[in-house]
Tab-separated table of C-alpha atoms in Angstrom:
chain	number	residue	atom	x	y	z
Z	1	MET	CA	-21.798	45.710	-9.358
Z	2	ALA	CA	-20.284	43.094	-11.108
Z	3	GLU	CA	-18.148	40.366	-9.515
Z	4	TYR	CA	-14.802	39.472	-10.722
Z	5	ILE	CA	-12.769	36.213	-10.217
Z	6	GLN	CA	-9.418	36.620	-8.657
Z	7	GLY	CA	-6.813	34.840	-7.489
Z	8	GLU	CA	-3.216	33.480	-7.769
Z	9	TYR	CA	-1.642	30.477	-8.853
Z	10	PHE	CA	1.864	28.835	-7.841
Z	11	PHE	CA	3.934	26.439	-9.526
Z	12	LEU	CA	5.803	23.620	-8.045
Z	13	PRO	CA	9.275	23.056	-9.090
Z	14	GLN	CA	9.155	20.440	-11.384
Z	15	GLU	CA	11.044	20.602	-14.703
Z	16	HIS	CA	10.460	17.747	-16.918
Z	17	VAL	CA	7.429	14.882	-17.437
Z	18	LEU	CA	8.243	12.132	-20.201
Z	19	PHE	CA	5.449	9.979	-20.749
Z	20	GLY	CA	4.403	7.092	-23.368
Z	21	VAL	CA	5.376	3.472	-24.082
Z	22	GLY	CA	9.077	3.611	-24.433
Z	23	SER	CA	10.033	6.522	-22.486
Z	24	LEU	CA	12.086	4.335	-20.533
Z	25	ALA	CA	14.827	4.329	-23.039
Z	26	LYS	CA	14.903	8.171	-22.079
Z	27	LEU	CA	15.933	7.762	-18.325
Z	28	ALA	CA	20.195	7.711	-18.959
Z	29	ASN	CA	19.703	10.899	-20.947
Z	30	GLU	CA	17.717	12.396	-18.446
Z	31	VAL	CA	20.093	11.887	-15.616
Z	32	LYS	CA	22.916	13.303	-17.535
Z	33	VAL	CA	21.120	16.466	-18.190
Z	34	MET	CA	20.649	17.038	-14.833
Z	35	GLY	CA	24.147	16.403	-14.148
Z	36	GLY	CA	23.893	13.197	-12.293
Z	37	GLN	CA	26.476	10.033	-12.325
Z	38	ARG	CA	25.471	8.311	-9.460
Z	39	VAL	CA	21.872	7.024	-9.258
Z	40	PHE	CA	20.308	5.527	-6.192
Z	41	VAL	CA	17.231	3.690	-7.273
Z	42	VAL	CA	14.177	3.400	-4.100
Z	43	THR	CA	11.524	1.057	-4.537
Z	44	GLY	CA	9.400	-2.112	-2.943
Z	45	HIS	CA	9.810	-5.535	-2.047
Z	46	SER	CA	7.476	-6.832	-4.336
Z	47	LEU	CA	8.384	-4.758	-7.294
Z	48	ALA	CA	12.219	-5.851	-6.772
Z	49	THR	CA	11.215	-9.489	-5.872
Z	50	GLN	CA	8.455	-10.640	-7.851
Z	51	THR	CA	8.810	-8.647	-11.440
Z	52	ASP	CA	11.469	-7.727	-13.347
Z	53	VAL	CA	10.946	-3.676	-13.447
Z	54	VAL	CA	13.247	-2.851	-11.324
Z	55	GLN	CA	15.923	-5.195	-13.655
Z	56	LYS	CA	14.729	-2.755	-16.591
Z	57	VAL	CA	15.280	0.302	-14.937
Z	58	GLU	CA	18.657	-0.483	-13.765
Z	59	GLN	CA	19.519	-1.741	-17.162
Z	60	ALA	CA	18.443	1.231	-18.959
Z	61	LEU	CA	20.782	3.342	-16.357
Z	62	GLY	CA	23.460	1.146	-16.701
Z	63	SER	CA	26.802	2.557	-15.436
Z	64	LEU	CA	24.812	5.656	-13.835
Z	65	HIS	CA	23.333	2.908	-11.395
Z	66	VAL	CA	25.122	2.942	-7.879
Z	67	GLY	CA	22.604	0.775	-5.576
Z	68	THR	CA	19.018	0.013	-4.988
Z	69	PHE	CA	17.241	0.088	-1.552
Z	70	ALA	CA	14.320	-2.308	-2.160
Z	71	ASP	CA	12.656	-2.222	1.160
Z	72	ILE	CA	10.169	0.747	1.423
Z	73	HIS	CA	6.965	-0.514	2.823
Z	74	GLN	CA	2.923	0.417	2.515
Z	75	HIS	CA	2.391	3.764	4.037
Z	76	THR	CA	6.312	4.859	4.192
Z	77	PRO	CA	7.149	3.984	7.687
Z	78	LYS	CA	9.777	6.205	9.230
Z	79	SER	CA	12.321	3.645	9.854
Z	80	ASP	CA	12.471	2.759	6.481
Z	81	VAL	CA	13.636	6.099	5.274
Z	82	ALA	CA	16.164	6.166	8.105
Z	83	ARG	CA	17.843	2.905	6.443
Z	84	ALA	CA	17.758	4.450	2.968
Z	85	VAL	CA	19.515	7.291	4.200
Z	86	GLU	CA	22.186	5.447	5.183
Z	87	GLN	CA	22.593	3.559	1.943
Z	88	VAL	CA	22.899	7.132	0.061
Z	89	HIS	CA	25.353	8.238	1.999
Z	90	LYS	CA	27.337	5.416	1.895
Z	91	LEU	CA	27.137	5.200	-1.814
Z	92	ASN	CA	27.599	9.091	-2.263
Z	93	ALA	CA	24.709	9.242	-4.599
Z	94	ASP	CA	23.931	12.466	-6.609
Z	95	VAL	CA	20.478	11.542	-7.791
Z	96	LEU	CA	17.396	9.836	-6.497
Z	97	LEU	CA	15.065	7.668	-8.302
Z	98	SER	CA	11.932	6.626	-7.474
Z	99	LEU	CA	10.055	3.422	-8.582
Z	100	GLY	CA	6.730	2.190	-7.616
Z	101	GLY	CA	3.653	3.649	-6.084
Z	102	GLY	CA	2.533	6.498	-3.562
Z	103	SER	CA	4.568	5.192	-0.572
Z	104	VAL	CA	8.127	4.705	-2.404
Z	105	ILE	CA	7.392	8.121	-3.808
Z	106	ASP	CA	6.972	9.700	-0.729
Z	107	GLY	CA	9.640	7.309	0.622
Z	108	THR	CA	12.000	9.222	-1.695
Z	109	LYS	CA	10.925	12.718	-0.767
Z	110	ALA	CA	11.549	12.119	2.776
Z	111	ILE	CA	14.894	10.832	1.862
Z	112	ALA	CA	15.645	14.075	-0.075
Z	113	MET	CA	14.348	16.125	2.766
Z	114	LYS	CA	16.265	14.350	5.381
Z	115	LEU	CA	19.494	14.697	3.242
Z	116	SER	CA	18.735	18.697	2.519
Z	117	VAL	CA	18.848	19.088	6.346
Z	118	GLU	CA	22.052	17.232	6.734
Z	119	HIS	CA	23.679	18.788	3.970
Z	120	GLY	CA	21.855	21.849	2.898
Z	121	ASN	CA	20.853	21.138	-0.453
Z	122	PHE	CA	17.753	18.879	-2.125
Z	123	LEU	CA	19.549	15.838	-4.297
Z	124	PRO	CA	17.296	15.754	-7.581
Z	125	HIS	CA	14.682	13.069	-7.901
Z	126	ILE	CA	13.139	11.195	-11.046
Z	127	ALA	CA	10.119	9.392	-9.907
Z	128	ILE	CA	8.804	6.491	-12.065
Z	129	PRO	CA	5.603	5.681	-11.097
Z	130	THR	CA	3.620	2.138	-11.194
Z	131	THR	CA	0.451	2.996	-10.135
Z	132	LEU	CA	-2.238	5.982	-10.575
Z	133	SER	CA	-1.922	7.514	-7.062
Z	134	ALA	CA	-0.091	10.713	-8.641
Z	135	ALA	CA	2.418	11.180	-5.617
Z	136	GLU	CA	4.915	12.170	-8.062
Z	137	PHE	CA	3.384	15.235	-9.007
Z	138	SER	CA	3.148	16.542	-5.400
Z	139	HIS	CA	4.956	18.490	-2.489
Z	140	LEU	CA	3.240	16.492	0.274
Z	141	VAL	CA	4.543	13.546	1.911
Z	142	GLY	CA	3.405	11.222	4.351
Z	143	VAL	CA	5.332	8.894	6.747
Z	144	THR	CA	3.988	6.822	9.181
Z	145	ASP	CA	5.369	6.973	12.941
Z	146	GLU	CA	5.717	3.191	13.716
Z	147	GLU	CA	5.501	3.939	17.304
Z	148	GLN	CA	2.248	5.742	17.411
Z	149	ASN	CA	0.955	3.868	14.241
Z	150	ILE	CA	-0.324	7.230	12.762
Z	151	LYS	CA	0.803	9.061	9.460
Z	152	ALA	CA	2.020	12.254	9.446
Z	153	GLY	CA	3.526	14.459	6.958
Z	154	PHE	CA	5.216	17.394	5.708
Z	155	ALA	CA	4.907	19.562	2.773
Z	156	HIS	CA	7.713	21.206	0.836
Z	157	VAL	CA	8.092	22.301	-2.438
Z	158	GLN	CA	11.492	21.185	-3.109
Z	159	VAL	CA	10.749	17.555	-2.464
Z	160	THR	CA	8.814	17.803	-5.465
Z	161	PRO	CA	10.399	15.722	-7.798
Z	162	THR	CA	12.475	16.978	-10.423
Z	163	SER	CA	11.223	14.733	-13.155
Z	164	VAL	CA	8.742	12.262	-13.714
Z	165	LEU	CA	8.896	9.239	-16.527
Z	166	MET	CA	5.493	7.711	-17.045
Z	167	ASP	CA	6.017	4.609	-19.169
Z	168	ALA	CA	2.729	2.164	-19.319
Z	169	SER	CA	4.946	-0.649	-19.862
Z	170	LEU	CA	6.490	-0.655	-16.432
Z	171	THR	CA	3.012	-0.788	-14.728
Z	172	LEU	CA	1.892	-4.024	-16.367
Z	173	SER	CA	3.333	-5.890	-13.270
Z	174	THR	CA	1.021	-3.662	-10.920
Z	175	PRO	CA	-1.523	-5.687	-9.355
Z	176	LEU	CA	-5.182	-5.241	-11.055
Z	177	GLN	CA	-6.807	-4.079	-7.714
Z	178	LEU	CA	-3.732	-1.681	-7.045
Z	179	TRP	CA	-3.598	-0.507	-10.536
Z	180	LEU	CA	-7.623	0.155	-10.597
Z	181	SER	CA	-7.646	1.526	-7.031
Z	182	THR	CA	-5.340	3.834	-7.224
Z	183	GLY	CA	-7.310	5.274	-10.241
Z	184	ILE	CA	-10.228	5.958	-7.799
Z	185	ARG	CA	-7.379	7.706	-5.700
Z	186	ALA	CA	-6.570	9.857	-8.672
Z	187	LEU	CA	-10.473	10.443	-9.283
Z	188	ASP	CA	-10.581	11.494	-5.411
Z	189	HIS	CA	-7.646	13.956	-6.234
Z	190	ALA	CA	-10.164	15.423	-9.163
Z	191	VAL	CA	-13.306	15.695	-6.996
Z	192	GLU	CA	-11.419	17.187	-4.047
Z	193	THR	CA	-9.876	19.854	-6.342
Z	194	LEU	CA	-13.209	21.040	-7.615
Z	195	TYR	CA	-14.665	21.714	-4.165
Z	196	ALA	CA	-11.044	23.034	-2.600
Z	197	PRO	CA	-11.519	26.588	-1.310
Z	198	GLY	CA	-10.289	29.664	-3.292
Z	199	ALA	CA	-10.563	30.146	-7.169
Z	200	HIS	CA	-8.624	27.720	-8.967
Z	201	PRO	CA	-10.077	27.979	-12.684
Z	202	ILE	CA	-7.317	26.201	-14.723
Z	203	ASN	CA	-7.227	23.219	-11.832
Z	204	ASP	CA	-10.947	22.682	-12.458
Z	205	VAL	CA	-10.712	22.023	-15.962
Z	206	LEU	CA	-8.070	19.509	-15.583
Z	207	ALA	CA	-10.186	17.570	-12.849
Z	208	LEU	CA	-13.357	17.630	-14.789
Z	209	GLU	CA	-10.909	16.210	-17.800
Z	210	ALA	CA	-9.239	13.687	-15.620
Z	211	ILE	CA	-12.841	12.746	-14.424
Z	212	ASP	CA	-14.401	12.060	-17.587
Z	213	ARG	CA	-11.301	9.935	-18.251
Z	214	LEU	CA	-11.375	7.828	-15.249
Z	215	PHE	CA	-14.980	6.847	-16.120
Z	216	LYS	CA	-13.979	5.787	-19.489
Z	217	TYR	CA	-10.946	3.980	-19.235
Z	218	LEU	CA	-10.518	2.452	-15.545
Z	219	PRO	CA	-13.436	-0.064	-16.816
Z	220	GLN	CA	-11.506	-0.694	-20.073
Z	221	SER	CA	-8.234	-1.725	-18.025
Z	222	LYS	CA	-10.037	-3.869	-15.716
Z	223	TYR	CA	-11.214	-5.844	-19.047
Z	224	TYR	CA	-8.437	-5.544	-21.028
Z	225	PRO	CA	-5.500	-5.252	-18.492
Z	226	GLU	CA	-2.477	-5.531	-20.902
Z	227	ASP	CA	-4.003	-2.445	-23.590
Z	228	LEU	CA	-1.060	0.238	-23.015
Z	229	ALA	CA	-2.761	2.862	-24.797
Z	230	VAL	CA	-5.356	2.637	-22.199
Z	231	ARG	CA	-2.745	2.409	-19.436
Z	232	THR	CA	-1.024	5.555	-20.776
Z	233	GLU	CA	-4.417	7.307	-21.102
Z	234	LEU	CA	-5.152	6.583	-17.122
Z	235	GLN	CA	-1.591	7.823	-16.349
Z	236	LEU	CA	-2.188	11.151	-18.030
Z	237	ALA	CA	-5.796	11.182	-16.121
Z	238	ALA	CA	-3.876	10.996	-12.631
Z	239	TRP	CA	-1.680	13.564	-13.854
Z	240	MET	CA	-4.330	16.100	-14.569
Z	241	SER	CA	-6.151	14.908	-11.371
Z	242	PHE	CA	-2.945	16.255	-9.090
Z	243	PHE	CA	-1.991	19.048	-11.200
Z	244	GLY	CA	-0.700	21.936	-9.583
Z	245	GLU	CA	-1.992	20.457	-6.298
Z	246	VAL	CA	-0.241	23.171	-4.039
Z	247	ASN	CA	-3.187	25.371	-5.198
Z	248	THR	CA	-5.928	23.279	-4.112
Z	249	PRO	CA	-5.722	21.904	-0.504
Z	250	MET	CA	-6.958	18.388	0.335
Z	251	GLY	CA	-10.355	17.688	1.574
Z	252	LEU	CA	-12.166	15.007	3.924
Z	253	SER	CA	-12.095	12.352	2.079
Z	254	HIS	CA	-7.803	12.493	1.888
Z	255	ASN	CA	-7.697	13.274	5.691
Z	256	LEU	CA	-9.725	10.312	6.245
Z	257	GLY	CA	-7.784	7.791	3.953
Z	258	ARG	CA	-4.521	9.197	5.999
Z	259	ARG	CA	-6.051	8.429	9.538
Z	260	ILE	CA	-7.515	5.275	8.315
Z	261	GLY	CA	-4.585	3.653	6.168
Z	262	ALA	CA	-1.912	3.806	8.461
Z	263	SER	CA	-3.601	2.844	11.582
Z	264	TYR	CA	-5.511	0.048	9.969
Z	265	ASN	CA	-2.714	-1.171	7.174
Z	266	VAL	CA	-5.428	-0.064	4.393
Z	267	PRO	CA	-3.711	0.919	1.062
Z	268	HIS	CA	-5.012	4.711	0.303
Z	269	GLY	CA	-6.541	3.502	-3.300
Z	270	ILE	CA	-8.734	1.723	-1.074
Z	271	THR	CA	-9.348	4.344	1.493
Z	272	SER	CA	-10.759	6.130	-1.124
Z	273	CYS	CA	-12.924	3.847	-2.984
Z	274	ILE	CA	-14.646	3.634	0.506
Z	275	THR	CA	-14.729	7.129	1.783
Z	276	LEU	CA	-15.310	9.225	-1.527
Z	277	PRO	CA	-19.028	8.225	-2.594
Z	278	HIS	CA	-20.058	8.945	0.952
Z	279	VAL	CA	-17.902	12.421	1.543
Z	280	MET	CA	-19.320	13.364	-1.954
Z	281	ARG	CA	-22.901	13.290	-0.757
Z	282	ALA	CA	-22.078	14.911	2.293
Z	283	MET	CA	-20.629	17.701	0.344
Z	284	ALA	CA	-23.454	17.760	-2.349
Z	285	SER	CA	-25.621	20.532	-0.583
Z	286	THR	CA	-23.075	22.709	0.361
Z	287	HIS	CA	-20.525	22.345	-2.677
Z	288	ALA	CA	-23.473	21.479	-5.194
Z	289	SER	CA	-22.283	23.839	-7.709
Z	290	ALA	CA	-18.714	22.343	-7.812
Z	291	LEU	CA	-19.660	18.875	-7.818
Z	292	ALA	CA	-22.617	19.318	-10.407
Z	293	PRO	CA	-20.771	19.565	-13.400
Z	294	ILE	CA	-19.446	15.954	-13.175
Z	295	ALA	CA	-22.790	14.599	-13.415
Z	296	ARG	CA	-23.599	16.984	-16.422
Z	297	ARG	CA	-20.710	16.059	-18.360
Z	298	GLN	CA	-21.493	12.076	-17.887
Z	299	GLY	CA	-24.877	12.757	-18.849
Z	300	LEU	CA	-26.518	11.545	-15.941
Z	301	VAL	CA	-29.190	14.144	-15.287
Z	302	ASP	CA	-31.123	16.102	-18.025
Z	303	SER	CA	-30.892	20.120	-17.948
Z	304	SER	CA	-34.029	20.882	-15.746
Z	305	ALA	CA	-31.994	18.997	-12.959
Z	306	SER	CA	-30.965	21.409	-9.746
Z	307	ASP	CA	-27.179	21.342	-8.891
Z	308	GLN	CA	-27.969	19.737	-5.964
Z	309	ASP	CA	-29.433	16.703	-7.304
Z	310	ALA	CA	-26.580	16.548	-9.870
Z	311	ALA	CA	-24.256	16.538	-7.485
Z	312	ARG	CA	-25.945	13.641	-5.565
Z	313	SER	CA	-25.931	11.736	-9.125
Z	314	ALA	CA	-22.320	12.321	-9.313
Z	315	ALA	CA	-21.551	10.776	-6.119
Z	316	ASP	CA	-24.100	7.728	-7.149
Z	317	ALA	CA	-22.035	7.569	-10.330
Z	318	VAL	CA	-18.529	7.386	-8.390
Z	319	SER	CA	-20.162	4.523	-5.965
Z	320	ALA	CA	-21.269	2.649	-8.970
Z	321	LEU	CA	-18.121	3.046	-10.662
Z	322	ILE	CA	-16.188	1.394	-7.706
Z	323	GLN	CA	-18.702	-1.187	-8.018
Z	324	ARG	CA	-18.204	-2.143	-11.229
Z	325	LEU	CA	-14.626	-2.596	-10.987
Z	326	GLY	CA	-15.127	-4.924	-8.173
Z	327	LEU	CA	-13.131	-2.761	-5.513
Z	328	PRO	CA	-13.834	-2.856	-1.619
Z	329	GLN	CA	-16.545	-0.305	-0.499
Z	330	ARG	CA	-17.005	-1.053	3.264
Z	331	LEU	CA	-14.866	-0.217	6.452
Z	332	ARG	CA	-15.981	-3.350	7.824
Z	333	ASP	CA	-14.610	-5.420	4.469
Z	334	VAL	CA	-11.218	-3.828	5.316
Z	335	GLY	CA	-10.792	-4.507	8.982
Z	336	VAL	CA	-11.650	-1.251	10.569
Z	337	PRO	CA	-13.409	-1.835	14.048
Z	338	ALA	CA	-16.896	-0.489	14.562
Z	339	ASP	CA	-15.479	0.709	17.970
Z	340	GLU	CA	-12.821	2.813	16.620
Z	341	LEU	CA	-15.187	4.926	14.622
Z	342	ARG	CA	-15.535	7.704	17.343
Z	343	LYS	CA	-11.862	8.010	17.662
Z	344	ILE	CA	-11.070	8.287	13.975
Z	345	ALA	CA	-13.330	10.968	13.684
Z	346	GLU	CA	-11.964	12.823	16.560
Z	347	THR	CA	-8.516	12.718	14.969
Z	348	THR	CA	-9.645	13.910	11.465
Z	349	SER	CA	-9.156	17.173	10.779
Z	350	SER	CA	-12.056	18.861	8.624
Z	351	GLN	CA	-12.888	22.714	7.804
Z	352	SER	CA	-16.733	21.075	6.773
Z	353	LEU	CA	-17.881	18.890	9.419
Z	354	LYS	CA	-17.845	18.638	13.087
Z	355	VAL	CA	-16.787	15.461	14.723
Z	356	ASP	CA	-20.165	14.052	15.396
Z	357	GLU	CA	-20.879	14.682	11.514
Z	358	ILE	CA	-17.247	12.818	10.657
Z	359	GLU	CA	-18.739	9.829	12.812
Z	360	ALA	CA	-22.012	9.659	11.361
Z	361	LEU	CA	-20.427	9.650	7.842
Z	362	LEU	CA	-18.025	6.980	8.992
Z	363	LYS	CA	-20.987	4.620	10.297
Z	364	GLU	CA	-22.605	4.858	6.987
Z	365	MET	CA	-18.934	3.574	5.368
Z	366	TRP	CA	-18.767	0.916	8.277
């Protein structure tokens, strides 16, 4: 009897994506189209004090800009969100604008959530990313509890940014290691899409295209960091990597990254550099058919290779890419103590591996 594919697809309430160099010129009109008059910018300290990016965005907003909160730290501490909410209240803002990487964008989602609990509605949110983490395309939020030093989170479709504006010229000030490592984060999104449970044919096509582009353009961006055409291609690849992520739950690499990142102050791009190749190898036997196309599209194996061999080759190729980009690949190199690997394993959720297996995997990463 024939087997038929069956599934369902959910759409996040994201209305508009603007992309390409020069898109910043459309920002003020974007605010007006959504009925906004008082825009509150949320960003990080480094971007505000060490670059002119925030100033450019404020100038593009003109009289629509009412204030800027430039103090969202890495991994989005809960206290930062609370202080930003106070400022939104004082300034009576009607549009939130996040400018930065995943921590800033997640922080702005958390601000929107907090305000909605207080007032019953969600403010429109325009996200302008300066990294490749792709948080702007997600309804997921990670916030760090500073007292417990653990990153928790929540999911709510209404915190998905209403609009996204990707202008590669605004990414030139992003430190190269941050830019490249968040590109590996996007690669992590795409790989985990492929072996996520359920049927997701649309996501799979985009994930494989994202992987191809990331393999091609990340090395080019390392050697030609000023090339805006290459940076634009990478922004599009990041979008593809996390397209409709509500349909593809995150896997073990992301779960380990969340657990390691906040507890040991490791950026999530770097956690993906360390965890992804090892998790791919661990999944090669159970998810071979999902991972094998990566290697086949890259021409890494011949047609006679088994899916399992192709899946392992894909993991090796990811590891080689990370090495070529000059990014960290070991837990010991980012300050994670060897005697805490068991605790990390015990507090990391996984549907695929048991605690002992996760611990063994962490020892390989160390």
